[in-house]
Amino acid sequence: MTNTKRRLTLFAALIIALGILASGCSLIQKTPEAIAKQKVAKVGNEYITRGELDELVNYQKGMFIAQYGLEDNYFESTDGKEMLSNIKKQLLDSMIDQK
């Protein structure tokens, strides 16, 4: 009987520990500075960071908004997200070619 209780207690503790680990992983968030330092491409010995790419993407977004009279929240729509994805790919390709 004691052995069964011990196993049951150990099993319950294991389940609780796994639950804490699973929920704790989603609580860790990167700072904006850490996100900006993430490497998105390597060209030779040089890296292109997310911050460098995001800077150009934000500039390009501003140009599209000004040129075509788009609303600020356009890039949150389905079409806008698709356009933004294409912009990111094209800009990253261009940055790689320039390095």
JSON list of C-alpha atoms in Angstrom, two decimals:
[
{"chain": "A", "resi": 1, "resn": "MET", "atom": "CA", "xyz": [0.00, 0.00, 0.00]},
{"chain": "A", "resi": 2, "resn": "THR", "atom": "CA", "xyz": [2.79, 2.40, 0.87]},
{"chain": "A", "resi": 3, "resn": "ASN", "atom": "CA", "xyz": [4.58, 1.65, -2.37]},
{"chain": "A", "resi": 4, "resn": "THR", "atom": "CA", "xyz": [1.42, 2.44, -4.37]},
{"chain": "A", "resi": 5, "resn": "LYS", "atom": "CA", "xyz": [0.93, 5.76, -2.56]},
{"chain": "A", "resi": 6, "resn": "ARG", "atom": "CA", "xyz": [4.56, 6.66, -3.19]},
{"chain": "A", "resi": 7, "resn": "ARG", "atom": "CA", "xyz": [4.21, 5.93, -6.91]},
{"chain": "A", "resi": 8, "resn": "LEU", "atom": "CA", "xyz": [0.97, 7.88, -7.11]},
{"chain": "A", "resi": 9, "resn": "THR", "atom": "CA", "xyz": [2.55, 10.86, -5.33]},
{"chain": "A", "resi": 10, "resn": "LEU", "atom": "CA", "xyz": [5.59, 10.71, -7.61]},
{"chain": "A", "resi": 11, "resn": "PHE", "atom": "CA", "xyz": [3.36, 10.53, -10.68]},
{"chain": "A", "resi": 12, "resn": "ALA", "atom": "CA", "xyz": [1.28, 13.52, -9.50]},
{"chain": "A", "resi": 13, "resn": "ALA", "atom": "CA", "xyz": [4.45, 15.52, -8.81]},
{"chain": "A", "resi": 14, "resn": "LEU", "atom": "CA", "xyz": [5.75, 14.68, -12.27]},
{"chain": "A", "resi": 15, "resn": "ILE", "atom": "CA", "xyz": [2.51, 15.82, -13.91]},
{"chain": "A", "resi": 16, "resn": "ILE", "atom": "CA", "xyz": [2.57, 19.09, -11.95]},
{"chain": "A", "resi": 17, "resn": "ALA", "atom": "CA", "xyz": [6.23, 19.69, -12.85]},
{"chain": "A", "resi": 18, "resn": "LEU", "atom": "CA", "xyz": [5.54, 19.09, -16.54]},
{"chain": "A", "resi": 19, "resn": "GLY", "atom": "CA", "xyz": [2.59, 21.48, -16.39]},
{"chain": "A", "resi": 20, "resn": "ILE", "atom": "CA", "xyz": [4.72, 24.19, -14.82]},
{"chain": "A", "resi": 21, "resn": "LEU", "atom": "CA", "xyz": [7.47, 23.70, -17.41]},
{"chain": "A", "resi": 22, "resn": "ALA", "atom": "CA", "xyz": [5.01, 23.80, -20.29]},
{"chain": "A", "resi": 23, "resn": "SER", "atom": "CA", "xyz": [3.32, 26.98, -19.10]},
{"chain": "A", "resi": 24, "resn": "GLY", "atom": "CA", "xyz": [6.55, 28.65, -18.05]},
{"chain": "A", "resi": 25, "resn": "CYS", "atom": "CA", "xyz": [8.09, 28.43, -21.52]},
{"chain": "A", "resi": 26, "resn": "SER", "atom": "CA", "xyz": [5.44, 30.69, -22.98]},
{"chain": "A", "resi": 27, "resn": "LEU", "atom": "CA", "xyz": [6.05, 33.32, -20.31]},
{"chain": "A", "resi": 28, "resn": "ILE", "atom": "CA", "xyz": [9.57, 34.08, -21.50]},
{"chain": "A", "resi": 29, "resn": "GLN", "atom": "CA", "xyz": [9.58, 36.88, -24.05]},
{"chain": "A", "resi": 30, "resn": "LYS", "atom": "CA", "xyz": [12.49, 38.46, -25.86]},
{"chain": "A", "resi": 31, "resn": "THR", "atom": "CA", "xyz": [13.13, 42.15, -25.53]},
{"chain": "A", "resi": 32, "resn": "PRO", "atom": "CA", "xyz": [12.85, 44.34, -28.63]},
{"chain": "A", "resi": 33, "resn": "GLU", "atom": "CA", "xyz": [16.64, 44.74, -28.55]},
{"chain": "A", "resi": 34, "resn": "ALA", "atom": "CA", "xyz": [17.14, 40.96, -28.56]},
{"chain": "A", "resi": 35, "resn": "ILE", "atom": "CA", "xyz": [14.68, 40.56, -31.43]},
{"chain": "A", "resi": 36, "resn": "ALA", "atom": "CA", "xyz": [16.49, 43.28, -33.43]},
{"chain": "A", "resi": 37, "resn": "LYS", "atom": "CA", "xyz": [19.80, 41.44, -32.95]},
{"chain": "A", "resi": 38, "resn": "GLN", "atom": "CA", "xyz": [18.47, 38.15, -34.33]},
{"chain": "A", "resi": 39, "resn": "LYS", "atom": "CA", "xyz": [20.34, 37.05, -37.43]},
{"chain": "A", "resi": 40, "resn": "VAL", "atom": "CA", "xyz": [18.13, 36.50, -40.46]},
{"chain": "A", "resi": 41, "resn": "ALA", "atom": "CA", "xyz": [20.81, 35.82, -43.07]},
{"chain": "A", "resi": 42, "resn": "LYS", "atom": "CA", "xyz": [24.53, 35.21, -43.37]},
{"chain": "A", "resi": 43, "resn": "VAL", "atom": "CA", "xyz": [26.49, 36.47, -46.36]},
{"chain": "A", "resi": 44, "resn": "GLY", "atom": "CA", "xyz": [30.11, 35.39, -46.26]},
{"chain": "A", "resi": 45, "resn": "ASN", "atom": "CA", "xyz": [31.31, 36.40, -42.80]},
{"chain": "A", "resi": 46, "resn": "GLU", "atom": "CA", "xyz": [28.66, 39.09, -42.32]},
{"chain": "A", "resi": 47, "resn": "TYR", "atom": "CA", "xyz": [25.17, 38.81, -40.90]},
{"chain": "A", "resi": 48, "resn": "ILE", "atom": "CA", "xyz": [21.96, 40.66, -41.67]},
{"chain": "A", "resi": 49, "resn": "THR", "atom": "CA", "xyz": [19.96, 41.29, -38.51]},
{"chain": "A", "resi": 50, "resn": "ARG", "atom": "CA", "xyz": [16.22, 41.48, -38.06]},
{"chain": "A", "resi": 51, "resn": "GLY", "atom": "CA", "xyz": [16.68, 45.10, -36.96]},
{"chain": "A", "resi": 52, "resn": "GLU", "atom": "CA", "xyz": [18.34, 46.04, -40.24]},
{"chain": "A", "resi": 53, "resn": "LEU", "atom": "CA", "xyz": [15.62, 44.28, -42.23]},
{"chain": "A", "resi": 54, "resn": "ASP", "atom": "CA", "xyz": [12.80, 45.74, -40.13]},
{"chain": "A", "resi": 55, "resn": "GLU", "atom": "CA", "xyz": [14.20, 49.25, -40.61]},
{"chain": "A", "resi": 56, "resn": "LEU", "atom": "CA", "xyz": [13.96, 48.91, -44.39]},
{"chain": "A", "resi": 57, "resn": "VAL", "atom": "CA", "xyz": [10.57, 47.19, -44.20]},
{"chain": "A", "resi": 58, "resn": "ASN", "atom": "CA", "xyz": [9.15, 50.02, -42.08]},
{"chain": "A", "resi": 59, "resn": "TYR", "atom": "CA", "xyz": [10.53, 52.59, -44.51]},
{"chain": "A", "resi": 60, "resn": "GLN", "atom": "CA", "xyz": [8.98, 50.71, -47.45]},
{"chain": "A", "resi": 61, "resn": "LYS", "atom": "CA", "xyz": [5.65, 50.43, -45.62]},
{"chain": "A", "resi": 62, "resn": "GLY", "atom": "CA", "xyz": [5.67, 54.19, -45.12]},
{"chain": "A", "resi": 63, "resn": "MET", "atom": "CA", "xyz": [6.38, 54.72, -48.80]},
{"chain": "A", "resi": 64, "resn": "PHE", "atom": "CA", "xyz": [3.45, 52.49, -49.82]},
{"chain": "A", "resi": 65, "resn": "ILE", "atom": "CA", "xyz": [1.11, 54.25, -47.39]},
{"chain": "A", "resi": 66, "resn": "ALA", "atom": "CA", "xyz": [2.15, 57.68, -48.70]},
{"chain": "A", "resi": 67, "resn": "GLN", "atom": "CA", "xyz": [2.25, 56.75, -52.38]},
{"chain": "A", "resi": 68, "resn": "TYR", "atom": "CA", "xyz": [-0.98, 54.78, -52.59]},
{"chain": "A", "resi": 69, "resn": "GLY", "atom": "CA", "xyz": [-2.95, 56.48, -49.82]},
{"chain": "A", "resi": 70, "resn": "LEU", "atom": "CA", "xyz": [-3.24, 53.28, -47.81]},
{"chain": "A", "resi": 71, "resn": "GLU", "atom": "CA", "xyz": [-4.55, 53.33, -44.27]},
{"chain": "A", "resi": 72, "resn": "ASP", "atom": "CA", "xyz": [-2.07, 52.64, -41.46]},
{"chain": "A", "resi": 73, "resn": "ASN", "atom": "CA", "xyz": [-3.81, 49.37, -40.60]},
{"chain": "A", "resi": 74, "resn": "TYR", "atom": "CA", "xyz": [-3.77, 48.09, -44.20]},
{"chain": "A", "resi": 75, "resn": "PHE", "atom": "CA", "xyz": [-0.87, 45.77, -43.43]},
{"chain": "A", "resi": 76, "resn": "GLU", "atom": "CA", "xyz": [-3.00, 43.99, -40.80]},
{"chain": "A", "resi": 77, "resn": "SER", "atom": "CA", "xyz": [-5.45, 42.80, -43.48]},
{"chain": "A", "resi": 78, "resn": "THR", "atom": "CA", "xyz": [-4.99, 39.55, -45.41]},
{"chain": "A", "resi": 79, "resn": "ASP", "atom": "CA", "xyz": [-3.88, 41.37, -48.57]},
{"chain": "A", "resi": 80, "resn": "GLY", "atom": "CA", "xyz": [-1.63, 43.64, -46.54]},
{"chain": "A", "resi": 81, "resn": "LYS", "atom": "CA", "xyz": [0.04, 40.72, -44.77]},
{"chain": "A", "resi": 82, "resn": "GLU", "atom": "CA", "xyz": [0.69, 39.04, -48.10]},
{"chain": "A", "resi": 83, "resn": "MET", "atom": "CA", "xyz": [2.14, 42.26, -49.51]},
{"chain": "A", "resi": 84, "resn": "LEU", "atom": "CA", "xyz": [4.28, 42.71, -46.39]},
{"chain": "A", "resi": 85, "resn": "SER", "atom": "CA", "xyz": [5.61, 39.17, -46.71]},
{"chain": "A", "resi": 86, "resn": "ASN", "atom": "CA", "xyz": [6.60, 39.85, -50.33]},
{"chain": "A", "resi": 87, "resn": "ILE", "atom": "CA", "xyz": [8.22, 43.15, -49.35]},
{"chain": "A", "resi": 88, "resn": "LYS", "atom": "CA", "xyz": [10.29, 41.40, -46.67]},
{"chain": "A", "resi": 89, "resn": "LYS", "atom": "CA", "xyz": [11.44, 38.69, -49.08]},
{"chain": "A", "resi": 90, "resn": "GLN", "atom": "CA", "xyz": [12.39, 41.21, -51.78]},
{"chain": "A", "resi": 91, "resn": "LEU", "atom": "CA", "xyz": [14.22, 43.49, -49.35]},
{"chain": "A", "resi": 92, "resn": "LEU", "atom": "CA", "xyz": [16.12, 40.58, -47.80]},
{"chain": "A", "resi": 93, "resn": "ASP", "atom": "CA", "xyz": [17.14, 39.35, -51.25]},
{"chain": "A", "resi": 94, "resn": "SER", "atom": "CA", "xyz": [18.28, 42.87, -52.11]},
{"chain": "A", "resi": 95, "resn": "MET", "atom": "CA", "xyz": [20.27, 43.17, -48.87]},
{"chain": "A", "resi": 96, "resn": "ILE", "atom": "CA", "xyz": [21.95, 39.82, -49.56]},
{"chain": "A", "resi": 97, "resn": "ASP", "atom": "CA", "xyz": [22.86, 40.94, -53.09]},
{"chain": "A", "resi": 98, "resn": "GLN", "atom": "CA", "xyz": [24.35, 44.20, -51.76]},
{"chain": "A", "resi": 99, "resn": "LYS", "atom": "CA", "xyz": [26.62, 42.41, -49.26]}
]
